[in-house]
Amino acid sequence: METIHLTYPETPDVVPSVMVLGFFDGVHTGHQAVIRHAQEQAERLNVPVTVVTFDPHPKQVLSNKPDAVRYITPLSRKLKRIESLGVERCLVLTFTKELAGLSPQQFVDDYLIGAGAVHVTAGFDYSYGKFGEGTMETMPFHARGRFTTSVVNEQTEGGEKVSSTRIRKLLGAGEVDAAATLLGSPYVICGEVIHGDARGRTIGYPTANVVMDASYVMPRLGVYATRVRLRDGRTFHAMTNVGRRPTFYDTGDVSIESHLFDFSEDLYGQLIEIEWVRFIRNERAFDGLDSLIAQLKQDETTARSILS
Ligand SMILES: Cc1cc2nc3c(=O)[nH]c(=O)nc-3n(C[C@H](O)[C@H](O)[C@H](O)COP(=O)(O)O)c2cc1C
Ligand SMILES: Nc1ncnc2c1ncn2[C@@H]1O[C@H](COP(=O)(O)OP(=O)(O)OP(=O)(O)O)[C@@H](O)[C@H]1O
């Protein structure tokens, strides 16, 4: 996929294409429907598809808080997911206050007409330009006859819109399986394995301690059945704790640690991917090592049966 990063006032080259607009965090099933619709239009018009997205999230820039938004898919993962749908081109517009201040007409002139759009599509609730004043109802007007437009209806699951916001809430509540349904695949966090306290090994449950990019949405604290994918592509069933380890620390930082089943290799320094399958239980403070180990044994049985 050809990926073009632009920061206003940089402008795109003219390449005739169907342009599909949105932030697309998570590239969930709603987004997939919108992109699929764009691909159908592109086939009909015999041009490629260009996804037009932004980075960082508008809320992060407009709220003046650098960490206001956690991502289901930070940019690189979002781009990989979009590419895997067969999209040929992606325009990533740096979201700045200057870009946010463009009038709807200016936005369309500079980034859609100016990029060679022959057709523009988005979901029913897409908005653009200063204060989000442009909508898919005003798009035909701002198109100045230079491109046609279409709108994708609301995609729902269980009677409710599929949305990035909804998925972030589910992850925050530990409902990783429901999040996977809306995403169309399990939630994935990528991180590097670092050294922990090496206590895990002594209790028969060695763990890979993972530092993830701080911009990911953190699932609710607790113990999960997960799958761990290694750099070489092998995947192992695992149980993963997101927590403060209250048995050992009064106030610890939140850590993510995975115990991979039937695995005994060195993982230090590796980038691994954790796929979140199902919440098992809350983290607890145990009165000693023996009761923690007994609980871990039980967690292993539960996780193995969920994953089998
Ligand atoms: C599946 C799983 C569940 C865990 N549950 C708890 C828990 O409920 N309470 C707790 O204090 N620590 C819990 N832990 C954390 C262990 O205390 C931790 O793995 C151990 O102290 C090893 O730490 P280390 O990797 O830094 O050596 C859990 C770890 C795993 C892998
Ligand atoms: N459930 C849906 N049905 C139809 N279109 C959708 C749906 N969700 C998103 N879209 C469209 O996909 C594009 C990207 O949307 P956006 O990134 O705002 O997603 P979102 O899931 O609605 O996010 P948020 O929860 O942050 O509002 C937009 O054109 C939007 O209208």
mmCIF file of C-alpha atoms and ligand atoms in Angstrom:
data_model
loop_
_atom_site.group_PDB
_atom_site.id
_atom_site.type_symbol
_atom_site.label_atom_id
_atom_site.label_comp_id
_atom_site.label_asym_id
_atom_site.label_seq_id
_atom_site.Cartn_x
_atom_site.Cartn_y
_atom_site.Cartn_z
ATOM 1 C CA MET A 1 0.000 0.000 0.000
ATOM 2 C CA GLU A 2 1.327 3.404 -0.924
ATOM 3 C CA THR A 3 1.200 5.587 2.206
ATOM 4 C CA ILE A 4 1.513 9.353 1.885
ATOM 5 C CA HIS A 5 1.969 11.507 4.989
ATOM 6 C CA LEU A 6 1.029 15.159 4.605
ATOM 7 C CA THR A 7 1.068 18.085 7.019
ATOM 8 C CA TYR A 8 -0.933 21.196 6.135
ATOM 9 C CA PRO A 9 -0.180 23.278 4.061
ATOM 10 C CA GLU A 10 1.437 20.418 2.097
ATOM 11 C CA THR A 11 -0.956 19.247 -0.605
ATOM 12 C CA PRO A 12 -1.359 15.862 -2.264
ATOM 13 C CA ASP A 13 -0.479 14.873 -5.818
ATOM 14 C CA VAL A 14 -3.382 14.400 -8.224
ATOM 15 C CA VAL A 15 -4.151 10.693 -8.617
ATOM 16 C CA PRO A 16 -7.683 9.790 -9.773
ATOM 17 C CA SER A 17 -9.189 7.549 -7.079
ATOM 18 C CA VAL A 18 -12.185 6.771 -4.902
ATOM 19 C CA MET A 19 -11.531 8.447 -1.566
ATOM 20 C CA VAL A 20 -12.939 7.049 1.673
ATOM 21 C CA LEU A 21 -12.811 9.194 4.773
ATOM 22 C CA GLY A 22 -12.533 8.560 8.489
ATOM 23 C CA PHE A 23 -10.286 8.129 11.487
ATOM 24 C CA PHE A 24 -10.680 4.322 11.405
ATOM 25 C CA ASP A 25 -9.293 3.489 14.874
ATOM 26 C CA GLY A 26 -9.423 -0.294 15.156
ATOM 27 C CA VAL A 27 -10.519 -0.773 11.533
ATOM 28 C CA HIS A 28 -13.606 -2.470 12.976
ATOM 29 C CA THR A 29 -16.417 -4.208 11.104
ATOM 30 C CA GLY A 30 -18.211 -0.863 10.544
ATOM 31 C CA HIS A 31 -15.049 0.592 8.992
ATOM 32 C CA GLN A 32 -14.562 -2.577 6.956
ATOM 33 C CA ALA A 33 -18.053 -2.153 5.476
ATOM 34 C CA VAL A 34 -17.262 1.450 4.533
ATOM 35 C CA ILE A 35 -13.962 0.444 2.924
ATOM 36 C CA ARG A 36 -15.617 -2.475 1.105
ATOM 37 C CA HIS A 37 -18.192 -0.060 -0.304
ATOM 38 C CA ALA A 38 -15.353 2.199 -1.522
ATOM 39 C CA GLN A 39 -13.728 -0.800 -3.195
ATOM 40 C CA GLU A 40 -16.958 -1.584 -5.057
ATOM 41 C CA GLN A 41 -17.135 2.009 -6.300
ATOM 42 C CA ALA A 42 -13.470 1.873 -7.314
ATOM 43 C CA GLU A 43 -14.012 -1.310 -9.285
ATOM 44 C CA ARG A 44 -16.958 0.268 -11.096
ATOM 45 C CA LEU A 45 -14.918 3.384 -11.916
ATOM 46 C CA ASN A 46 -11.707 1.486 -12.617
ATOM 47 C CA VAL A 47 -9.521 3.542 -10.253
ATOM 48 C CA PRO A 48 -7.729 2.686 -6.989
ATOM 49 C CA VAL A 49 -9.067 3.364 -3.479
ATOM 50 C CA THR A 50 -7.455 6.022 -1.311
ATOM 51 C CA VAL A 51 -8.221 5.880 2.415
ATOM 52 C CA VAL A 52 -7.932 9.373 3.903
ATOM 53 C CA THR A 53 -7.238 9.279 7.609
ATOM 54 C CA PHE A 54 -5.680 11.447 10.301
ATOM 55 C CA ASP A 55 -3.009 11.166 12.921
ATOM 56 C CA PRO A 56 -3.032 11.855 15.814
ATOM 57 C CA HIS A 57 -6.671 11.658 16.907
ATOM 58 C CA PRO A 58 -8.470 15.021 16.603
ATOM 59 C CA LYS A 59 -9.487 14.867 20.270
ATOM 60 C CA GLN A 60 -5.843 14.614 21.287
ATOM 61 C CA VAL A 61 -5.017 17.848 19.438
ATOM 62 C CA LEU A 62 -8.167 19.802 20.224
ATOM 63 C CA SER A 63 -8.206 18.945 23.940
ATOM 64 C CA ASN A 64 -4.560 20.039 24.384
ATOM 65 C CA LYS A 65 -3.903 16.827 26.299
ATOM 66 C CA PRO A 66 -1.205 14.737 24.651
ATOM 67 C CA ASP A 67 -2.476 11.512 26.233
ATOM 68 C CA ALA A 68 -6.227 12.170 25.953
ATOM 69 C CA VAL A 69 -6.761 9.315 23.512
ATOM 70 C CA ARG A 70 -5.744 5.692 23.726
ATOM 71 C CA TYR A 71 -5.767 3.772 20.455
ATOM 72 C CA ILE A 72 -7.195 0.389 19.544
ATOM 73 C CA THR A 73 -4.762 0.473 16.642
ATOM 74 C CA PRO A 74 -1.889 2.972 16.886
ATOM 75 C CA LEU A 75 -1.053 4.306 13.402
ATOM 76 C CA SER A 76 1.304 1.562 12.184
ATOM 77 C CA ARG A 77 -1.112 -1.208 13.155
ATOM 78 C CA LYS A 78 -4.036 0.697 11.629
ATOM 79 C CA LEU A 79 -2.139 1.015 8.335
ATOM 80 C CA LYS A 80 -1.297 -2.701 8.342
ATOM 81 C CA ARG A 81 -4.929 -3.575 8.898
ATOM 82 C CA ILE A 82 -6.123 -1.233 6.138
ATOM 83 C CA GLU A 83 -3.525 -2.703 3.788
ATOM 84 C CA SER A 84 -4.675 -6.227 4.596
ATOM 85 C CA LEU A 85 -8.124 -5.286 3.245
ATOM 86 C CA GLY A 86 -6.545 -4.781 -0.186
ATOM 87 C CA VAL A 87 -6.494 -0.961 -0.151
ATOM 88 C CA GLU A 88 -3.978 0.492 -2.629
ATOM 89 C CA ARG A 89 -3.339 3.957 -1.182
ATOM 90 C CA CYS A 90 -3.573 5.771 2.141
ATOM 91 C CA LEU A 91 -3.282 9.480 2.781
ATOM 92 C CA VAL A 92 -2.381 10.223 6.405
ATOM 93 C CA LEU A 93 -3.086 13.855 7.210
ATOM 94 C CA THR A 94 -1.327 15.142 10.313
ATOM 95 C CA PHE A 95 -4.114 16.482 12.458
ATOM 96 C CA THR A 96 -3.098 19.964 13.563
ATOM 97 C CA LYS A 97 -5.053 23.014 14.734
ATOM 98 C CA GLU A 98 -4.385 24.561 11.300
ATOM 99 C CA LEU A 99 -5.957 21.567 9.551
ATOM 100 C CA ALA A 100 -8.868 21.618 11.995
ATOM 101 C CA GLY A 101 -9.417 25.290 11.186
ATOM 102 C CA LEU A 102 -9.979 24.750 7.454
ATOM 103 C CA SER A 103 -13.491 25.487 6.251
ATOM 104 C CA PRO A 104 -15.338 22.474 4.844
ATOM 105 C CA GLN A 105 -14.928 23.883 1.320
ATOM 106 C CA GLN A 106 -11.198 24.424 1.791
ATOM 107 C CA PHE A 107 -10.767 20.886 3.108
ATOM 108 C CA VAL A 108 -12.584 19.452 0.099
ATOM 109 C CA ASP A 109 -10.705 21.699 -2.349
ATOM 110 C CA ASP A 110 -7.256 20.950 -0.941
ATOM 111 C CA TYR A 111 -7.502 17.289 -0.004
ATOM 112 C CA LEU A 112 -10.253 15.728 -2.124
ATOM 113 C CA ILE A 113 -10.560 17.686 -5.371
ATOM 114 C CA GLY A 114 -6.839 18.531 -5.041
ATOM 115 C CA ALA A 115 -5.992 14.812 -4.733
ATOM 116 C CA GLY A 116 -7.985 13.789 -7.816
ATOM 117 C CA ALA A 117 -11.093 12.295 -6.174
ATOM 118 C CA VAL A 118 -13.548 10.935 -8.728
ATOM 119 C CA HIS A 119 -15.858 9.615 -6.021
ATOM 120 C CA VAL A 120 -15.938 10.229 -2.251
ATOM 121 C CA THR A 121 -17.580 7.998 0.297
ATOM 122 C CA ALA A 122 -17.819 7.780 4.096
ATOM 123 C CA GLY A 123 -20.132 6.578 6.815
ATOM 124 C CA PHE A 124 -23.421 8.297 7.599
ATOM 125 C CA ASP A 125 -21.952 10.277 10.530
ATOM 126 C CA TYR A 126 -18.698 11.511 8.995
ATOM 127 C CA SER A 127 -17.986 15.213 9.424
ATOM 128 C CA TYR A 128 -15.225 17.451 8.112
ATOM 129 C CA GLY A 129 -13.923 21.014 8.214
ATOM 130 C CA LYS A 130 -13.962 23.569 11.026
ATOM 131 C CA PHE A 131 -16.217 22.503 13.928
ATOM 132 C CA GLY A 132 -17.144 19.440 11.855
ATOM 133 C CA GLU A 133 -19.580 21.636 9.946
ATOM 134 C CA GLY A 134 -19.293 19.590 6.749
ATOM 135 C CA THR A 135 -21.366 16.399 6.668
ATOM 136 C CA MET A 136 -22.178 13.802 4.029
ATOM 137 C CA GLU A 137 -25.270 15.907 3.256
ATOM 138 C CA THR A 138 -23.142 18.936 2.386
ATOM 139 C CA MET A 139 -20.471 16.895 0.562
ATOM 140 C CA PRO A 140 -22.232 17.009 -2.877
ATOM 141 C CA PHE A 141 -22.374 20.810 -2.590
ATOM 142 C CA HIS A 142 -18.684 21.138 -1.676
ATOM 143 C CA ALA A 143 -17.793 18.693 -4.487
ATOM 144 C CA ARG A 144 -18.480 21.520 -7.009
ATOM 145 C CA GLY A 145 -19.427 18.857 -9.578
ATOM 146 C CA ARG A 146 -15.883 17.436 -9.545
ATOM 147 C CA PHE A 147 -16.728 14.084 -7.934
ATOM 148 C CA THR A 148 -19.743 11.964 -7.058
ATOM 149 C CA THR A 149 -20.527 10.892 -3.491
ATOM 150 C CA SER A 150 -22.153 8.052 -1.607
ATOM 151 C CA VAL A 151 -22.875 7.300 2.049
ATOM 152 C CA VAL A 152 -22.699 4.012 3.937
ATOM 153 C CA ASN A 153 -25.588 3.288 6.319
ATOM 154 C CA GLU A 154 -25.060 2.720 10.015
ATOM 155 C CA GLN A 155 -23.549 -0.723 10.658
ATOM 156 C CA THR A 156 -24.881 -2.161 13.893
ATOM 157 C CA GLU A 157 -24.343 -5.133 16.167
ATOM 158 C CA GLY A 158 -26.968 -6.012 18.757
ATOM 159 C CA GLY A 159 -28.991 -2.986 17.669
ATOM 160 C CA GLU A 160 -26.181 -0.548 18.477
ATOM 161 C CA LYS A 161 -23.686 1.218 16.206
ATOM 162 C CA VAL A 162 -20.326 -0.471 15.837
ATOM 163 C CA SER A 163 -17.868 2.236 16.878
ATOM 164 C CA SER A 164 -14.336 2.749 18.108
ATOM 165 C CA THR A 165 -15.730 4.387 21.243
ATOM 166 C CA ARG A 166 -17.847 1.329 22.003
ATOM 167 C CA ILE A 167 -14.853 -0.984 21.513
ATOM 168 C CA ARG A 168 -12.667 1.153 23.826
ATOM 169 C CA LYS A 169 -15.375 0.892 26.504
ATOM 170 C CA LEU A 170 -15.629 -2.888 26.121
ATOM 171 C CA LEU A 171 -11.860 -3.257 26.479
ATOM 172 C CA GLY A 172 -11.934 -1.038 29.567
ATOM 173 C CA ALA A 173 -14.569 -3.368 31.023
ATOM 174 C CA GLY A 174 -12.567 -6.514 30.233
ATOM 175 C CA GLU A 175 -15.066 -7.629 27.600
ATOM 176 C CA VAL A 176 -12.342 -8.514 25.121
ATOM 177 C CA ASP A 177 -14.468 -11.221 23.471
ATOM 178 C CA ALA A 178 -17.268 -8.743 22.704
ATOM 179 C CA ALA A 179 -14.629 -6.289 21.432
ATOM 180 C CA ALA A 180 -13.318 -9.023 19.101
ATOM 181 C CA THR A 181 -16.798 -9.502 17.646
ATOM 182 C CA LEU A 182 -16.991 -5.801 16.750
ATOM 183 C CA LEU A 183 -13.404 -5.713 15.475
ATOM 184 C CA GLY A 184 -13.829 -8.831 13.379
ATOM 185 C CA SER A 185 -10.697 -10.275 15.036
ATOM 186 C CA PRO A 186 -9.226 -10.311 18.562
ATOM 187 C CA TYR A 187 -7.816 -7.164 20.134
ATOM 188 C CA VAL A 188 -4.013 -7.170 19.796
ATOM 189 C CA ILE A 189 -1.369 -5.310 21.771
ATOM 190 C CA CYS A 190 2.222 -5.341 20.621
ATOM 191 C CA GLY A 191 5.044 -4.843 23.110
ATOM 192 C CA GLU A 192 8.601 -5.709 24.038
ATOM 193 C CA VAL A 193 9.509 -8.355 26.580
ATOM 194 C CA ILE A 194 11.577 -6.877 29.411
ATOM 195 C CA HIS A 195 13.123 -8.302 32.564
ATOM 196 C CA GLY A 196 10.764 -8.673 35.532
ATOM 197 C CA ASP A 197 11.636 -9.764 39.064
ATOM 198 C CA ALA A 198 12.344 -13.345 37.902
ATOM 199 C CA ARG A 199 10.005 -14.519 40.654
ATOM 200 C CA GLY A 200 7.706 -16.230 38.173
ATOM 201 C CA ARG A 201 10.338 -18.820 37.333
ATOM 202 C CA THR A 202 10.759 -19.776 40.981
ATOM 203 C CA ILE A 203 7.039 -20.444 41.405
ATOM 204 C CA GLY A 204 6.755 -22.567 38.265
ATOM 205 C CA TYR A 205 5.064 -19.884 36.185
ATOM 206 C CA PRO A 206 7.702 -17.897 34.299
ATOM 207 C CA THR A 207 6.206 -14.835 32.657
ATOM 208 C CA ALA A 208 7.106 -12.558 29.791
ATOM 209 C CA ASN A 209 6.769 -9.010 31.143
ATOM 210 C CA VAL A 210 5.626 -6.797 28.306
ATOM 211 C CA VAL A 211 5.986 -3.054 27.894
ATOM 212 C CA MET A 212 3.476 -1.846 25.403
ATOM 213 C CA ASP A 213 3.343 1.438 23.569
ATOM 214 C CA ALA A 214 1.572 3.717 26.085
ATOM 215 C CA SER A 215 -0.900 4.845 23.450
ATOM 216 C CA TYR A 216 -2.742 1.484 23.324
ATOM 217 C CA VAL A 217 -6.070 1.060 25.109
ATOM 218 C CA MET A 218 -5.292 -0.962 28.236
ATOM 219 C CA PRO A 219 -7.775 -3.750 28.925
ATOM 220 C CA ARG A 220 -9.336 -3.735 32.399
ATOM 221 C CA LEU A 221 -7.047 -5.081 35.139
ATOM 222 C CA GLY A 222 -7.337 -8.833 35.603
ATOM 223 C CA VAL A 223 -6.379 -12.237 34.310
ATOM 224 C CA TYR A 224 -7.122 -13.264 30.705
ATOM 225 C CA ALA A 225 -6.894 -16.230 28.368
ATOM 226 C CA THR A 226 -4.697 -14.964 25.527
ATOM 227 C CA ARG A 227 -2.666 -16.073 22.542
ATOM 228 C CA VAL A 228 0.887 -14.810 22.142
ATOM 229 C CA ARG A 229 2.459 -14.454 18.716
ATOM 230 C CA LEU A 230 6.255 -14.390 18.518
ATOM 231 C CA ARG A 231 8.456 -12.583 16.026
ATOM 232 C CA ASP A 232 8.991 -15.808 14.076
ATOM 233 C CA GLY A 233 5.234 -16.226 13.594
ATOM 234 C CA ARG A 234 4.690 -19.049 16.100
ATOM 235 C CA THR A 235 1.624 -18.612 18.310
ATOM 236 C CA PHE A 236 1.253 -20.012 21.852
ATOM 237 C CA HIS A 237 -1.751 -20.269 24.117
ATOM 238 C CA ALA A 238 -1.193 -18.254 27.276
ATOM 239 C CA MET A 239 -2.639 -16.623 30.364
ATOM 240 C CA THR A 240 -1.938 -12.951 30.876
ATOM 241 C CA ASN A 241 -2.195 -10.779 33.959
ATOM 242 C CA VAL A 242 -2.761 -7.037 33.713
ATOM 243 C CA GLY A 243 -2.244 -5.719 37.186
ATOM 244 C CA ARG A 244 -0.299 -4.399 40.125
ATOM 245 C CA ARG A 245 0.598 -7.762 41.722
ATOM 246 C CA PRO A 246 -0.915 -6.836 45.095
ATOM 247 C CA THR A 247 0.450 -10.019 46.681
ATOM 248 C CA PHE A 248 3.928 -8.504 46.429
ATOM 249 C CA TYR A 249 3.498 -4.736 46.142
ATOM 250 C CA ASP A 250 1.380 -2.247 48.106
ATOM 251 C CA THR A 251 1.187 0.188 45.222
ATOM 252 C CA GLY A 252 2.747 -1.141 42.061
ATOM 253 C CA ASP A 253 2.690 0.164 38.531
ATOM 254 C CA VAL A 254 0.399 -1.741 36.207
ATOM 255 C CA SER A 255 2.296 -4.466 34.403
ATOM 256 C CA ILE A 256 1.333 -6.904 31.665
ATOM 257 C CA GLU A 257 2.769 -10.387 31.985
ATOM 258 C CA SER A 258 2.052 -13.521 30.023
ATOM 259 C CA HIS A 259 2.755 -17.111 30.905
ATOM 260 C CA LEU A 260 2.962 -19.093 27.642
ATOM 261 C CA PHE A 261 1.894 -22.720 27.896
ATOM 262 C CA ASP A 262 4.306 -25.456 26.816
ATOM 263 C CA PHE A 263 7.063 -22.962 26.161
ATOM 264 C CA SER A 264 10.483 -22.501 27.766
ATOM 265 C CA GLU A 265 12.585 -20.288 25.519
ATOM 266 C CA ASP A 266 14.168 -16.908 26.189
ATOM 267 C CA LEU A 267 11.981 -14.014 25.042
ATOM 268 C CA TYR A 268 13.869 -11.021 26.411
ATOM 269 C CA GLY A 269 14.020 -8.135 23.965
ATOM 270 C CA GLN A 270 11.488 -9.674 21.569
ATOM 271 C CA LEU A 271 8.518 -7.776 20.210
ATOM 272 C CA ILE A 272 5.499 -9.972 20.797
ATOM 273 C CA GLU A 273 1.792 -9.640 20.085
ATOM 274 C CA ILE A 274 -0.823 -10.488 22.714
ATOM 275 C CA GLU A 275 -4.275 -11.464 21.404
ATOM 276 C CA TRP A 276 -6.919 -11.018 24.074
ATOM 277 C CA VAL A 277 -9.427 -13.874 24.069
ATOM 278 C CA ARG A 278 -11.434 -13.810 27.328
ATOM 279 C CA PHE A 279 -11.431 -12.283 30.817
ATOM 280 C CA ILE A 280 -11.026 -14.908 33.545
ATOM 281 C CA ARG A 281 -10.979 -13.137 36.923
ATOM 282 C CA ASN A 282 -9.957 -10.055 38.888
ATOM 283 C CA GLU A 283 -6.469 -9.802 40.307
ATOM 284 C CA ARG A 284 -6.277 -10.447 44.081
ATOM 285 C CA ALA A 285 -3.855 -10.136 46.979
ATOM 286 C CA PHE A 286 -3.018 -13.636 48.192
ATOM 287 C CA ASP A 287 -1.813 -14.402 51.718
ATOM 288 C CA GLY A 288 1.203 -16.303 50.459
ATOM 289 C CA LEU A 289 2.958 -17.966 47.575
ATOM 290 C CA ASP A 290 1.122 -21.273 47.973
ATOM 291 C CA SER A 291 -2.325 -19.790 47.508
ATOM 292 C CA LEU A 292 -1.106 -17.725 44.527
ATOM 293 C CA ILE A 293 0.351 -20.865 42.929
ATOM 294 C CA ALA A 294 -2.874 -22.806 43.557
ATOM 295 C CA GLN A 295 -4.835 -20.008 41.857
ATOM 296 C CA LEU A 296 -2.411 -19.926 38.905
ATOM 297 C CA LYS A 297 -2.939 -23.685 38.448
ATOM 298 C CA GLN A 298 -6.671 -23.110 38.324
ATOM 299 C CA ASP A 299 -6.225 -20.188 35.891
ATOM 300 C CA GLU A 300 -4.137 -22.438 33.662
ATOM 301 C CA THR A 301 -6.908 -25.044 33.525
ATOM 302 C CA THR A 302 -9.491 -22.355 32.745
ATOM 303 C CA ALA A 303 -7.359 -20.672 30.086
ATOM 304 C CA ARG A 304 -6.403 -23.940 28.403
ATOM 305 C CA SER A 305 -10.037 -24.965 28.177
ATOM 306 C CA ILE A 306 -11.135 -21.565 26.777
ATOM 307 C CA LEU A 307 -8.384 -21.690 24.157
ATOM 308 C CA SER A 308 -8.733 -25.326 23.168
HETATM 309 C C1 LIG B 1 -2.079 -15.603 34.919
HETATM 310 C C2 LIG B 1 -1.490 -14.791 36.035
HETATM 311 C C3 LIG B 1 -2.308 -14.404 37.100
HETATM 312 C C4 LIG B 1 -1.796 -13.664 38.148
HETATM 313 N N1 LIG B 1 -2.606 -13.281 39.180
HETATM 314 C C5 LIG B 1 -2.117 -12.567 40.209
HETATM 315 C C6 LIG B 1 -2.949 -12.159 41.298
HETATM 316 O O1 LIG B 1 -4.153 -12.421 41.334
HETATM 317 N N2 LIG B 1 -2.395 -11.458 42.305
HETATM 318 C C7 LIG B 1 -1.057 -11.120 42.307
HETATM 319 O O2 LIG B 1 -0.609 -10.482 43.250
HETATM 320 N N3 LIG B 1 -0.244 -11.464 41.281
HETATM 321 C C8 LIG B 1 -0.740 -12.178 40.238
HETATM 322 N N4 LIG B 1 0.064 -12.544 39.212
HETATM 323 C C9 LIG B 1 1.422 -12.014 39.176
HETATM 324 C C10 LIG B 1 2.431 -12.910 39.821
HETATM 325 O O3 LIG B 1 2.545 -12.469 41.125
HETATM 326 C C11 LIG B 1 3.735 -12.679 39.044
HETATM 327 O O4 LIG B 1 3.659 -13.369 37.840
HETATM 328 C C12 LIG B 1 4.929 -13.146 39.806
HETATM 329 O O5 LIG B 1 5.087 -12.333 40.918
HETATM 330 C C13 LIG B 1 6.180 -13.093 38.930
HETATM 331 O O6 LIG B 1 6.619 -11.788 38.695
HETATM 332 P P1 LIG B 1 7.882 -11.495 37.745
HETATM 333 O O7 LIG B 1 7.526 -11.872 36.351
HETATM 334 O O8 LIG B 1 8.133 -10.010 37.869
HETATM 335 O O9 LIG B 1 8.993 -12.308 38.258
HETATM 336 C C14 LIG B 1 -0.430 -13.285 38.144
HETATM 337 C C15 LIG B 1 0.367 -13.671 37.060
HETATM 338 C C16 LIG B 1 -0.134 -14.414 36.018
HETATM 339 C C17 LIG B 1 0.746 -14.795 34.870
HETATM 340 N N1 LIG B 2 -21.017 1.601 12.409
HETATM 341 C C1 LIG B 2 -20.746 2.311 11.314
HETATM 342 N N2 LIG B 2 -21.576 2.270 10.257
HETATM 343 C C2 LIG B 2 -21.306 2.989 9.145
HETATM 344 N N3 LIG B 2 -20.247 3.792 9.019
HETATM 345 C C3 LIG B 2 -19.397 3.862 10.051
HETATM 346 C C4 LIG B 2 -19.596 3.131 11.247
HETATM 347 N N4 LIG B 2 -18.594 3.407 12.090
HETATM 348 C C5 LIG B 2 -17.801 4.279 11.453
HETATM 349 N N5 LIG B 2 -18.279 4.565 10.231
HETATM 350 C C6 LIG B 2 -17.686 5.434 9.226
HETATM 351 O O1 LIG B 2 -16.325 5.056 9.062
HETATM 352 C C7 LIG B 2 -15.500 6.211 8.945
HETATM 353 C C8 LIG B 2 -14.567 6.268 10.104
HETATM 354 O O2 LIG B 2 -15.322 6.552 11.247
HETATM 355 P P1 LIG B 2 -14.727 6.918 12.651
HETATM 356 O O3 LIG B 2 -13.277 6.717 12.623
HETATM 357 O O4 LIG B 2 -15.282 8.198 13.124
HETATM 358 O O5 LIG B 2 -15.333 5.668 13.470
HETATM 359 P P2 LIG B 2 -16.218 5.519 14.732
HETATM 360 O O6 LIG B 2 -16.119 4.086 15.030
HETATM 361 O O7 LIG B 2 -17.582 6.098 14.536
HETATM 362 O O8 LIG B 2 -15.395 6.347 15.800
HETATM 363 P P3 LIG B 2 -15.855 7.047 17.154
HETATM 364 O O9 LIG B 2 -16.402 5.992 18.024
HETATM 365 O O10 LIG B 2 -14.557 7.629 17.650
HETATM 366 O O11 LIG B 2 -16.867 8.084 16.778
HETATM 367 C C9 LIG B 2 -16.447 7.398 8.885
HETATM 368 O O12 LIG B 2 -16.737 7.645 7.534
HETATM 369 C C10 LIG B 2 -17.660 6.906 9.644
HETATM 370 O O13 LIG B 2 -18.826 7.586 9.284
#
